[in-house]
Coordinates of C-alpha atoms and ligand atoms in Angstrom, one line a residue:
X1 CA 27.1 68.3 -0.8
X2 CA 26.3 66.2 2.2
X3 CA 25.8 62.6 1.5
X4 CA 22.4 61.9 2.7
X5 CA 21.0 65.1 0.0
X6 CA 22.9 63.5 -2.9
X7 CA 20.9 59.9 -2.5
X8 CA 17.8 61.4 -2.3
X9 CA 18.6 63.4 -5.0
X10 CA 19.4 60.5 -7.1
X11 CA 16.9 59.0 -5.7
X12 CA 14.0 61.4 -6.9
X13 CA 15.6 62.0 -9.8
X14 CA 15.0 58.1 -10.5
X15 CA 11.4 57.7 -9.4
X16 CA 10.6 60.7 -11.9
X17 CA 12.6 59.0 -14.9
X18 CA 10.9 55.7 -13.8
X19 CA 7.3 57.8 -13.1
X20 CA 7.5 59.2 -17.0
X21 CA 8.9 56.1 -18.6
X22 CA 5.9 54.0 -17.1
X23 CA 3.4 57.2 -18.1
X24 CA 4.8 57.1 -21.5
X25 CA 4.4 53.0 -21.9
X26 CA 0.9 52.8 -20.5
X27 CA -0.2 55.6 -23.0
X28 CA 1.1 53.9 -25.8
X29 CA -0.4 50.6 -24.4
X30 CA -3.6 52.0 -24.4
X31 CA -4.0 52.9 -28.1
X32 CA -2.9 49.0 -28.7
X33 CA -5.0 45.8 -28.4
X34 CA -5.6 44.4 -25.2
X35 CA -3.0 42.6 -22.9
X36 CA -1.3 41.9 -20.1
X37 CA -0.9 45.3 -18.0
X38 CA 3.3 45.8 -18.4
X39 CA 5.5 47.2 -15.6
X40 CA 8.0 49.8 -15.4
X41 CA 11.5 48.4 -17.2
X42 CA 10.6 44.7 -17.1
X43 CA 7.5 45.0 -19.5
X44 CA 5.6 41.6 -19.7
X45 CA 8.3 39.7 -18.1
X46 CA 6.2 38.1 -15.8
X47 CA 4.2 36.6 -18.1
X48 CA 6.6 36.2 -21.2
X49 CA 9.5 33.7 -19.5
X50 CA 12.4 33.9 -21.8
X51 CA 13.6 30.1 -21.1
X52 CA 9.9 29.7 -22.7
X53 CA 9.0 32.6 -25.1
X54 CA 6.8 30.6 -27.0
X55 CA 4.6 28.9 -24.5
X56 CA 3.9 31.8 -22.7
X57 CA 3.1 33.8 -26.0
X58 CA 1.1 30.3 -26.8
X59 CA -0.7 30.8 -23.3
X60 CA -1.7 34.4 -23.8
X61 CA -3.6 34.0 -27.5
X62 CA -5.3 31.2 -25.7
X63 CA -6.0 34.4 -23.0
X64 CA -6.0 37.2 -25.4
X65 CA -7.1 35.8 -28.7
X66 CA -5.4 36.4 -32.2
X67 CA -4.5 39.8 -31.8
X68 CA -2.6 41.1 -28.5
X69 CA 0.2 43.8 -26.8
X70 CA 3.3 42.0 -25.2
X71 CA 5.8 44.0 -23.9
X72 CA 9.0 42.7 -24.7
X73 CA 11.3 44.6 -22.2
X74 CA 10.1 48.0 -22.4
X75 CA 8.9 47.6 -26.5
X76 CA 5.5 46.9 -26.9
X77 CA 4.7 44.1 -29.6
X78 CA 1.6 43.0 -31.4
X79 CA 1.4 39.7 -31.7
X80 CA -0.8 37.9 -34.3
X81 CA -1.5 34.4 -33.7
X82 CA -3.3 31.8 -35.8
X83 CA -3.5 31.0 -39.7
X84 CA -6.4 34.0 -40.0
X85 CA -4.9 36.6 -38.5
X86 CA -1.3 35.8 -39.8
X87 CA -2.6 35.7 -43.4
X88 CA -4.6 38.3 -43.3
X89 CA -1.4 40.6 -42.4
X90 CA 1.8 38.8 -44.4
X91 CA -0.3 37.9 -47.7
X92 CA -3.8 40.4 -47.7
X93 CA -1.8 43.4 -46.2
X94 CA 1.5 42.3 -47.5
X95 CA 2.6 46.1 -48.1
X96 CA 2.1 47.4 -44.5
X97 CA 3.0 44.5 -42.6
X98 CA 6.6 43.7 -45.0
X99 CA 8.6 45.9 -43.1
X100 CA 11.6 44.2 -40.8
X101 CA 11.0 45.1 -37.4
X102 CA 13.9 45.8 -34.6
X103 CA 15.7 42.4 -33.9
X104 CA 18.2 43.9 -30.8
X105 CA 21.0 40.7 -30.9
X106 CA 21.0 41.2 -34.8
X107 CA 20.6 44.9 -34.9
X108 CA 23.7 45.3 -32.5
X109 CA 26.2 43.8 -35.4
X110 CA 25.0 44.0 -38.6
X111 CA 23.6 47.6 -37.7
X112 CA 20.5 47.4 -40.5
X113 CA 23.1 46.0 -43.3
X114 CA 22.6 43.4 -45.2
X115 CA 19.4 41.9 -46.9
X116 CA 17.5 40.8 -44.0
X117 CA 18.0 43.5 -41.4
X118 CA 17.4 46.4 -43.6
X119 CA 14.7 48.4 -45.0
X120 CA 13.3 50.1 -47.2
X121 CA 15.0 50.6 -50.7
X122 CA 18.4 49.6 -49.7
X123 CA 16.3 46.2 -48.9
X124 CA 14.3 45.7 -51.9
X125 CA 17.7 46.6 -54.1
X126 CA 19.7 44.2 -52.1
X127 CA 17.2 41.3 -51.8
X128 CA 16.3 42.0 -55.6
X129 CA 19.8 41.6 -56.3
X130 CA 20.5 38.6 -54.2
X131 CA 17.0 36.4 -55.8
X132 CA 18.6 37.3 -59.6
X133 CA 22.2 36.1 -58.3
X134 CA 21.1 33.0 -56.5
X135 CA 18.9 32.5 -59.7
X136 CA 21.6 32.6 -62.5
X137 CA 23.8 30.6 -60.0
X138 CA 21.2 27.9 -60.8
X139 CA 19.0 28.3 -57.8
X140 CA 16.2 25.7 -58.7
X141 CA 18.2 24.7 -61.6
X142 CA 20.2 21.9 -62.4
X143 CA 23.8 23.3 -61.5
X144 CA 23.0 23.9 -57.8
X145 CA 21.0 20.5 -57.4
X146 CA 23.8 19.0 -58.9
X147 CA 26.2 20.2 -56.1
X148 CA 23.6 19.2 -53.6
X149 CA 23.7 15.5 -54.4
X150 CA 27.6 15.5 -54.6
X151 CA 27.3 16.8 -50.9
X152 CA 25.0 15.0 -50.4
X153 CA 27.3 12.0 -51.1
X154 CA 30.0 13.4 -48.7
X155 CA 27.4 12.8 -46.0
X156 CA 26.5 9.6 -46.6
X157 CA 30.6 8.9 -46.5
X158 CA 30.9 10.2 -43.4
X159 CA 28.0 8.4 -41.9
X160 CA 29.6 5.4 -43.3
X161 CA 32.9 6.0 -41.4
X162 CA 30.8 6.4 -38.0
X163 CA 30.6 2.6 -38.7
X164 CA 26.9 2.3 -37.3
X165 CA 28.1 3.5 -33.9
X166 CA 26.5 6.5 -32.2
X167 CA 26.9 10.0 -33.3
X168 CA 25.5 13.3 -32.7
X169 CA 24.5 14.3 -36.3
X170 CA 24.9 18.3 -36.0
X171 CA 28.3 18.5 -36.9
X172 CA 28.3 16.5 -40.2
X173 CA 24.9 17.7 -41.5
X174 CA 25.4 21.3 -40.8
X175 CA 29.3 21.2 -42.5
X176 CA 27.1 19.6 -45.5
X177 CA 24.4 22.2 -45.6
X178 CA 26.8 24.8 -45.2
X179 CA 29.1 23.9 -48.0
X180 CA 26.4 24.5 -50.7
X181 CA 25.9 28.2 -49.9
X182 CA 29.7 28.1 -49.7
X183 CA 29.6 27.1 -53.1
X184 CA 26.9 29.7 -54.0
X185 CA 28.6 32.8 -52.5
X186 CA 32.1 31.5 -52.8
X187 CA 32.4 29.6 -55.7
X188 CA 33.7 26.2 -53.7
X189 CA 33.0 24.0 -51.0
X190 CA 35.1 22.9 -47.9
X191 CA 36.6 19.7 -47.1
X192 CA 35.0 18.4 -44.0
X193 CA 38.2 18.9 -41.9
X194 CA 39.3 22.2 -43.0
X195 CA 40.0 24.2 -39.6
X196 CA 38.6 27.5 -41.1
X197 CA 35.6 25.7 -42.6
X198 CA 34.9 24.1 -39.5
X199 CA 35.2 27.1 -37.2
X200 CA 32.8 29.1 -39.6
X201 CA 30.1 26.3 -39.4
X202 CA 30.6 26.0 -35.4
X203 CA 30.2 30.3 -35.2
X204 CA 26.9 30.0 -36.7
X205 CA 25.9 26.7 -35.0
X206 CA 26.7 28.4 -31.3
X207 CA 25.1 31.6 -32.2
X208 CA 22.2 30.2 -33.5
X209 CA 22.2 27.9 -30.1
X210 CA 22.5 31.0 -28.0
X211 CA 20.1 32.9 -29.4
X212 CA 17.6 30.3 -29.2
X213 CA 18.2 30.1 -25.7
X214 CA 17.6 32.5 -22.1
X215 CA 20.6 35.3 -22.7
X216 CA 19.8 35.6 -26.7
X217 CA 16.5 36.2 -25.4
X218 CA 16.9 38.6 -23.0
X219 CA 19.3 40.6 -25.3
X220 CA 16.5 41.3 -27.3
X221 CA 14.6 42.5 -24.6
X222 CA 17.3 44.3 -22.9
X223 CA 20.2 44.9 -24.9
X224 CA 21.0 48.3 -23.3
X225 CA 21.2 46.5 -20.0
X226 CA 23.0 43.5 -21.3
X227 CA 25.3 45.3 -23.1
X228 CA 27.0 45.8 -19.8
X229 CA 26.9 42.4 -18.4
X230 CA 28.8 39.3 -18.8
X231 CA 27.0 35.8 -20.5
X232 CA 27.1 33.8 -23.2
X233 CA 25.1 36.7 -25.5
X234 CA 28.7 38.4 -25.7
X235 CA 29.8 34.8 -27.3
X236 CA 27.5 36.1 -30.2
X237 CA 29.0 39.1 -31.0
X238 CA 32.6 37.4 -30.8
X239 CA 31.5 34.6 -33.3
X240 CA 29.9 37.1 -35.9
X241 CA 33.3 39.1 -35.6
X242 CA 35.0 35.4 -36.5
X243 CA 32.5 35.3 -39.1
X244 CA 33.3 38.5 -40.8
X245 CA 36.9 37.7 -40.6
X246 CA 36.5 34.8 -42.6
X247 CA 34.1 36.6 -45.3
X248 CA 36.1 39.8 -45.7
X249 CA 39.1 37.1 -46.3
X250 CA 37.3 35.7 -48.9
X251 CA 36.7 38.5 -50.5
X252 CA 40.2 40.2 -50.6
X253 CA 41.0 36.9 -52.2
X254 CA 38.3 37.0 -55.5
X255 CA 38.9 40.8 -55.4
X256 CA 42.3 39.5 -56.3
X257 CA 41.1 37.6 -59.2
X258 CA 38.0 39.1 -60.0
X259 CA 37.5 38.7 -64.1
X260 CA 34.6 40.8 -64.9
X261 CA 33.5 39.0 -67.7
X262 CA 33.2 35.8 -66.1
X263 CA 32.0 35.8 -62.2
X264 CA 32.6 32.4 -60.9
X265 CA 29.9 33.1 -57.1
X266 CA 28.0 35.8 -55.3
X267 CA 30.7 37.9 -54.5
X268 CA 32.3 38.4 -57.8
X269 CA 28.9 39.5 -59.0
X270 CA 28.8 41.9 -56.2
X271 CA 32.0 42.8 -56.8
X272 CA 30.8 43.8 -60.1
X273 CA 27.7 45.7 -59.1
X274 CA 29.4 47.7 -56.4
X275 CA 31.5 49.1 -59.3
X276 CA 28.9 49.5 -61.6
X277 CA 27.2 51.8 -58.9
X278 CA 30.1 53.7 -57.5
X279 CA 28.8 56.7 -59.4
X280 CA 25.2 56.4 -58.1
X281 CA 24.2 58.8 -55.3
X282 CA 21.9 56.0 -54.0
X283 CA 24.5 53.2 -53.9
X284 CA 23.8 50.5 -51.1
X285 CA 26.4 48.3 -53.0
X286 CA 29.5 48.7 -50.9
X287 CA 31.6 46.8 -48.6
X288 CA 29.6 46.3 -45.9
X289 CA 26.1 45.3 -47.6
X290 CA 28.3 42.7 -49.2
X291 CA 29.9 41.3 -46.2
X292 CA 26.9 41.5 -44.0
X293 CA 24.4 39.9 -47.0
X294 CA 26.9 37.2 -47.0
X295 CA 27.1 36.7 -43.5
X296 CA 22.9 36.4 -43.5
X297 CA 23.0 34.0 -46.1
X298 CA 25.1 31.8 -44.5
X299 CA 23.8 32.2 -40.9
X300 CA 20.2 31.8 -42.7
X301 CA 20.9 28.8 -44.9
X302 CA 22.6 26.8 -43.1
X303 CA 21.4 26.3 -39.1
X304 CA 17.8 26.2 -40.4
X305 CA 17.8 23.3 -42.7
X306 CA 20.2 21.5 -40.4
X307 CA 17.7 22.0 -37.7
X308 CA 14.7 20.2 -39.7
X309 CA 17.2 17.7 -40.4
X310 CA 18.3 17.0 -37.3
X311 CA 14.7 17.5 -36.2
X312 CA 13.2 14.7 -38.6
X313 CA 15.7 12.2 -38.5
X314 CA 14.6 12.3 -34.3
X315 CA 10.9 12.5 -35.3
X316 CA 12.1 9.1 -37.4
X317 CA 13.6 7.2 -35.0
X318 CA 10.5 7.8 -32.7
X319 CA 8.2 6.7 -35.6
X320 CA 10.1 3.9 -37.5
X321 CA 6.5 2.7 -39.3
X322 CA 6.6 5.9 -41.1
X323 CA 10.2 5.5 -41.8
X324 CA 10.5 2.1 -43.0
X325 CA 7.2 3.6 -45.5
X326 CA 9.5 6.4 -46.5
X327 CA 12.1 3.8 -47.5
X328 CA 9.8 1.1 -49.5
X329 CA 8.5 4.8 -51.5
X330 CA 12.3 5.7 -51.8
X331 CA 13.2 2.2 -53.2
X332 CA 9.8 2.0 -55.5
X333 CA 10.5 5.2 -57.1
X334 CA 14.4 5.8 -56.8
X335 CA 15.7 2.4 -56.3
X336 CA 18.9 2.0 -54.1
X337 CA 21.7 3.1 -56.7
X338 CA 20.7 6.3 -58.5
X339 CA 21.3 9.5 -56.9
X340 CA 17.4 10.9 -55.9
X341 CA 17.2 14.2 -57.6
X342 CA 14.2 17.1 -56.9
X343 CA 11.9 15.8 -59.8
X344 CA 11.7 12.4 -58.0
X345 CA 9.3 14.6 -55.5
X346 CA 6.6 14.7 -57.6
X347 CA 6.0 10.6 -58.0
X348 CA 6.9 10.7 -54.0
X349 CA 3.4 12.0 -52.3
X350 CA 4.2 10.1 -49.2
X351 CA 7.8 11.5 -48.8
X352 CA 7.0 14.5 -49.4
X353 CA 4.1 14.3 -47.0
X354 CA 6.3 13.5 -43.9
X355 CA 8.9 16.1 -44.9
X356 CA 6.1 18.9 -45.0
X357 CA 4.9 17.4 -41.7
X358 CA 8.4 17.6 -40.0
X359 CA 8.7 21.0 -41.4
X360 CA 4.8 21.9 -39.5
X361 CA 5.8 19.8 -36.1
X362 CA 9.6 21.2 -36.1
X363 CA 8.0 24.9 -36.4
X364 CA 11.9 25.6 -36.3
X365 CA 11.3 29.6 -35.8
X366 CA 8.4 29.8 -34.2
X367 CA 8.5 33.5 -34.0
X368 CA 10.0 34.3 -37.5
X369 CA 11.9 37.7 -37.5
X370 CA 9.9 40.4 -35.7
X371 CA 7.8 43.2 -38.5
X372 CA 6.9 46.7 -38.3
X373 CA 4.1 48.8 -40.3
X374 CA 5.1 50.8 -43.1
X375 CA 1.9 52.7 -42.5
X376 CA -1.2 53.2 -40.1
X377 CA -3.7 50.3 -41.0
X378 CA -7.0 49.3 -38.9
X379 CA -6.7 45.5 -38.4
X380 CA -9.3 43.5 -37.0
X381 CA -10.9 46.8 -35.2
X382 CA -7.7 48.0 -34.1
X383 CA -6.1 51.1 -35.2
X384 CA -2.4 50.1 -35.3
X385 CA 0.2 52.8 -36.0
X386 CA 3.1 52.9 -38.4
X387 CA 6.1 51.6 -37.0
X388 CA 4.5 49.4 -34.6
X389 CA 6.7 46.2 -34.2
X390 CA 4.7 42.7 -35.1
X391 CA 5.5 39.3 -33.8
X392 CA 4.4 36.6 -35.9
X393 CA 3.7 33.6 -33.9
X394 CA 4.3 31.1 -36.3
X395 CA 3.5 28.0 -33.9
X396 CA 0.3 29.0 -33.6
X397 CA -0.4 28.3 -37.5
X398 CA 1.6 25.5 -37.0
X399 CA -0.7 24.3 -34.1
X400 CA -3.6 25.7 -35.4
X401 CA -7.4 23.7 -34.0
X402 CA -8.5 25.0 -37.0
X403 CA -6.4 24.3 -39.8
X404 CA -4.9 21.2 -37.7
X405 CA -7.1 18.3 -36.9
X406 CA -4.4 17.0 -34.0
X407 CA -1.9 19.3 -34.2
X408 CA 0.0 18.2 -31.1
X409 CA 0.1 14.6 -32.9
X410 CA 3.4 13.9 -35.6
X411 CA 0.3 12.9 -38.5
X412 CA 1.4 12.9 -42.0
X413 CA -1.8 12.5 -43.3
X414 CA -2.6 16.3 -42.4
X415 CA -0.7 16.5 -46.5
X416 CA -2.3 13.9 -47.7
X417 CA -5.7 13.6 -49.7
X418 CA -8.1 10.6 -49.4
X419 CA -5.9 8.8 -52.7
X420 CA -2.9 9.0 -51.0
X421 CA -2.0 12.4 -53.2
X422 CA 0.0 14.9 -51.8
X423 CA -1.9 18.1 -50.3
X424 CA -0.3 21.5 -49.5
X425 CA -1.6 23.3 -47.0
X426 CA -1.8 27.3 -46.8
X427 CA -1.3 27.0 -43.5
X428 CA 2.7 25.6 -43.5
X429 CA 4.9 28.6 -43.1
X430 CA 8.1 27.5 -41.9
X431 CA 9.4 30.0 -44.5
X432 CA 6.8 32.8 -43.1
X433 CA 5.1 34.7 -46.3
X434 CA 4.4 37.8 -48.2
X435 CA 6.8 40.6 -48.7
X436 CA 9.5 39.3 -46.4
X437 CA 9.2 35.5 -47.1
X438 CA 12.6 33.4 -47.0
X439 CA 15.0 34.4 -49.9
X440 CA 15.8 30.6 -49.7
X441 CA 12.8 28.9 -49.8
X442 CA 13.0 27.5 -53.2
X443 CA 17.1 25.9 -52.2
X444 CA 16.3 24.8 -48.9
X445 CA 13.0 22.8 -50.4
X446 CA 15.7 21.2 -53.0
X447 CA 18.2 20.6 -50.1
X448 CA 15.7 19.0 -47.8
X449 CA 14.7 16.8 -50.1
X450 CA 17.7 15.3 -51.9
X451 CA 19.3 15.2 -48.0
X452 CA 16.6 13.4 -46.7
X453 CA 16.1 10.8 -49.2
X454 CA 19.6 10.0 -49.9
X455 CA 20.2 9.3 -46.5
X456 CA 17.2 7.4 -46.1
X457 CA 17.9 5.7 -49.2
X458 CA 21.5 4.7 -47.9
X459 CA 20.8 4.2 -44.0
X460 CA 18.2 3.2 -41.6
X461 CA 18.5 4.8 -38.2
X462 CA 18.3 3.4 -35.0
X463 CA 18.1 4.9 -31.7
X464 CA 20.2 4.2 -28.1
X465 CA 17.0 4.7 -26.0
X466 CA 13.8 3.0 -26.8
X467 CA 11.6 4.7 -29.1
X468 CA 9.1 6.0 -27.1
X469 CA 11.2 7.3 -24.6
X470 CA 12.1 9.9 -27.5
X471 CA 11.4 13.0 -26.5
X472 CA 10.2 15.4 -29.2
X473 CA 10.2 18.7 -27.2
X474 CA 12.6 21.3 -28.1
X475 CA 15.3 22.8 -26.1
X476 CA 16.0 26.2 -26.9
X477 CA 13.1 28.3 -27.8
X478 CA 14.0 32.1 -29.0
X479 CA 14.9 32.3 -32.6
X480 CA 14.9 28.9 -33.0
X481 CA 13.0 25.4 -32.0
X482 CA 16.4 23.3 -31.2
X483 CA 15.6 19.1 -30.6
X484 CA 17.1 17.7 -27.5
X485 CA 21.1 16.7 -28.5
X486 CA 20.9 12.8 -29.3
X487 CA 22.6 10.4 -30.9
X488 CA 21.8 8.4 -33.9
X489 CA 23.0 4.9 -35.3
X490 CA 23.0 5.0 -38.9
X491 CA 22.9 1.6 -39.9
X492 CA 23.5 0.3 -43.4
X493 CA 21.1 -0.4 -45.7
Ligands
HEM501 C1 14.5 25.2 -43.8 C2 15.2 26.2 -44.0 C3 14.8 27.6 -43.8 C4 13.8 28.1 -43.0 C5 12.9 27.4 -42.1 C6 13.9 29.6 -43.1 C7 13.0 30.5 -42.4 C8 13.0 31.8 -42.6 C9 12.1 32.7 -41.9 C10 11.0 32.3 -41.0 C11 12.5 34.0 -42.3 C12 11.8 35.3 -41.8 C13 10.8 35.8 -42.8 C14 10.1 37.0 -42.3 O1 10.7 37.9 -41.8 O2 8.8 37.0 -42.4 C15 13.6 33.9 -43.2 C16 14.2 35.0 -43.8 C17 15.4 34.8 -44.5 N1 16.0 33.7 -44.9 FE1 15.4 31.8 -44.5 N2 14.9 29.9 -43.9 C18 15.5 28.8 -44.4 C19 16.5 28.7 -45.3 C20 17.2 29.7 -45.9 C21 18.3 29.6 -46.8 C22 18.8 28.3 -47.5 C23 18.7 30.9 -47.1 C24 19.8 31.4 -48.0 C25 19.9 31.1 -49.2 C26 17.9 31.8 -46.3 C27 18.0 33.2 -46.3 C28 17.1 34.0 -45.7 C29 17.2 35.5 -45.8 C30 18.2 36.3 -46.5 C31 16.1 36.0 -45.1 C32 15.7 37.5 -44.9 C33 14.6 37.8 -46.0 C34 14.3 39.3 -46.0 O3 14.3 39.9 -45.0 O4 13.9 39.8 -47.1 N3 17.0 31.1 -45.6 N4 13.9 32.6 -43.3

């Protein structure tokens, strides 16, 4: 075939494809709310920057209002912005809108495994499962709390050896958060220097980094594209492979010495259940679910409360008033010797104020996972269809005019009442709500708590750079709100 017939074959035959692909998206846009008009493979890309998903989603419900179509590459996405709207789908519609949407850089590894990326009945048996587990393993109870304050006093060792000098806290606070859902789904924790320990925490550290950040993003716009090309998104899928390494290691090793009678973590009692249901034509207890549910739970409980660590011990060092107030409630109610436990939160309304006020500023995933309808719904005068996928914009209860009276300003009154009691607000949802709400609220409360006042308890911080030159903005924003690296003098108290 001459060569100048072939190209313009290829050619034509690549306007049509692009002609019916654009037909196809703008019919399906118009049966959605109102937005900005998409193009032809890049979808809203114009107006949604990846370096700045959030800001420009902000931008648009200041545009669009609380319900509007993105097109995130060539998917379109409603998103739901502001307390109202979000409430009115995750709590009063928790049915239709408790579905887990299509997450691309997640998708690609755990292929719908695993609590939080399935659906459907293999979800609710899994996540059912994984709440009674985490229960009996003394989730909320004594047992786990108590192996929170022992880390807890790891950390405050470590600290001690930085010998008030600077240090980057990430490493030493997320090998401390880490090592109590180690002890939950393994039975043990790490020492702080073990090299397999410490390349597991660092996995889940850079994956979480990347994904917060422009090529995580982008995957999850176009991961049939960026499948093919080089970046640090292929870094992702490298580390989760290191991650399962280390998991399906582990569980050779209690397979090994598995006592059914007596299951010492999470795995032997999966262990357990996958045998129980071998006969079951409906098993979703298998290999697999068991490596990929463990991989979530560590990935999911560890970057995140390291994050709103890290997060408030910056927002301290900007605001050393409120932390020095923190400290004279700390050494009122706890005094400087006993080890703070959860109950202490309850005489602590000012503590627990600023934590719930780090945990609204910090907004540390500001888009929560993306959601799809289980069925067709009409929702605030638009007919929506089942399967469409949902973006929650979770800043936008977080920042919310009218829940919020400065909600750009670091205020912990906003959880306070006029005597100084402690207030909770319905609109703080850094866990999200309804059907999919985090599996890990109720240890990552406990954890953040005990953490944050037995550090306080033990150190006051003080920062390099003057105060107000601390700047509060994030760095990455995709899955995650990430705080500008700094470093951190923990001085002796
Ligand atoms: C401050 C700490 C944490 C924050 C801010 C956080 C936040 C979130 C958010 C926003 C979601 C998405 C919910 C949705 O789809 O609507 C989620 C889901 C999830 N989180 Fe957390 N999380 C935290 C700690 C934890 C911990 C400690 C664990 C492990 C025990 C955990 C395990 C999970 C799991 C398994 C899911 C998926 C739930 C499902 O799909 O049913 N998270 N988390």
């Amino acid at each position: 075939m001459d060569f100048g017939i072939a190209v313009g074959t290829l050619l034509a035959f690549c306007l049509t494809y692009v002609i019916l692909k654009s037909g196809k998206m703008w019919r399906r846009a118009r049966s959605l709310p109102p937005g900005p008009t998409p193009l032809p493979f890049i979808g809203n890309l114009h107006q949604v920057r990846p370096w700045d998903i959030t800001k420009s989603l902000m931008k648009l419900h200041k545009k669009y209002g609380s319900v509007y179509t993105v097109h995130l590459g060539q998917e379109p996405h409603v998103v739901l912005c502001g307390y109202q709207a979000v409430k009115e789908a995750l709590i009063d519609n928790s049915e239709i809108f408790g579905e887990r949407g299509f997450y691309p850089v997640f998708y690609n590894f755990t292929k719908g495994d695993g609590i939080a990326f399935s659906k459907g009945e293999k979800w609710k048996r899994l996540r059912r499962f994984a709440l009674h587990i985490l229960r009996d393993f003394g989730m909320g109870k004594r047992s786990i709390e108590e192996r929170i304050q022992e880390e807890a006093q790891y950390l405050v060792e470590e600290f001690r050896k930085t010998n008030m000098s600077p240090c980057n806290p990430i490493t030493l606070v997320g090998r401390a958060v880490s090592n109590v859902i180690c002890s939950v789904v393994f039975g043990n924790r790490f020492d702080y220097e073990d090299k397999n320990f410490t390349l597991l925490v660092s996995c889940i550290q850079n994956n979480f980094t990347i994904m917060s950040k422009i090529s995580g993003v982008l995957y999850n716009f176009y991961s049939d594209l960026m499948d093919y090309l080089p970046g640090p998104h292929k870094d992702i899928f490298t580390n989760f492979e290191k991650l399962t390494d280390f998991i399906e290691e582990k569980v050779k090793k209690n397979q090994e010495s598995l006592d059914p009678n007596n299951p010492r973590d999470y795995v032997d009692c999966f262990l357990i259940k996958m045998e129980k249901e071998k006969n079951n034509s409906e098993n979703f207890f298998n290999m697999n679910t068991l490596v990929m549910s463990s991989l979530i739970l560590f990935f999911g409980g560890t970057e995140t409360i390291s994050l709103t660590l890290r997060y408030g011990f910056l927002i301290l060092m900007k605001y050393p008033a409120i932390a020095a107030k923190v400290q004279e409630e700390i050494d009122h109610v706890i005094g400087r010797h006993r080890m703070p436990s959860y109950e202490d939160r309850t005489r602590m309304p000012y503590t627990t104020a600023v934590l719930h006020e780090i945990q609204r500023y910090a907004d540390v995933i500001p888009l929560s996972l993306t959601h799809e309808l289980t069925a067709d719904i009409n929702f605030r005068g638009y007919n929506l269809h089942k399967g469409t996928q949902v973006t929650l914009l979770m800043t936008s209860v977080h920042r919310d005019p009218t829940q919020y009276q400065d909600p750009d300003k670091f205020d912990p009154t906003n959880f306070l009442d006029a005597n100084g009691r402690f207030k909770k607000r319905e609109a703080l949802m850094p866990f999200s709500a309804g059907k999919r709400i985090c599996l890990g609220e109720s240890l990552a409360m406990t954890e953040l708590f005990i953490y944050f006042t037995t550090i306080l308890q033990n150190f006051s911080f003080k920062s390099l750079i003057p105060s107000e030159k601390l700047d509060l903005t994030p760095l990455g924003v995709g899955l995650g709100n990430i705080p500008i690296p700094y470093e951190i003098c923990m001085i002796p108290r």
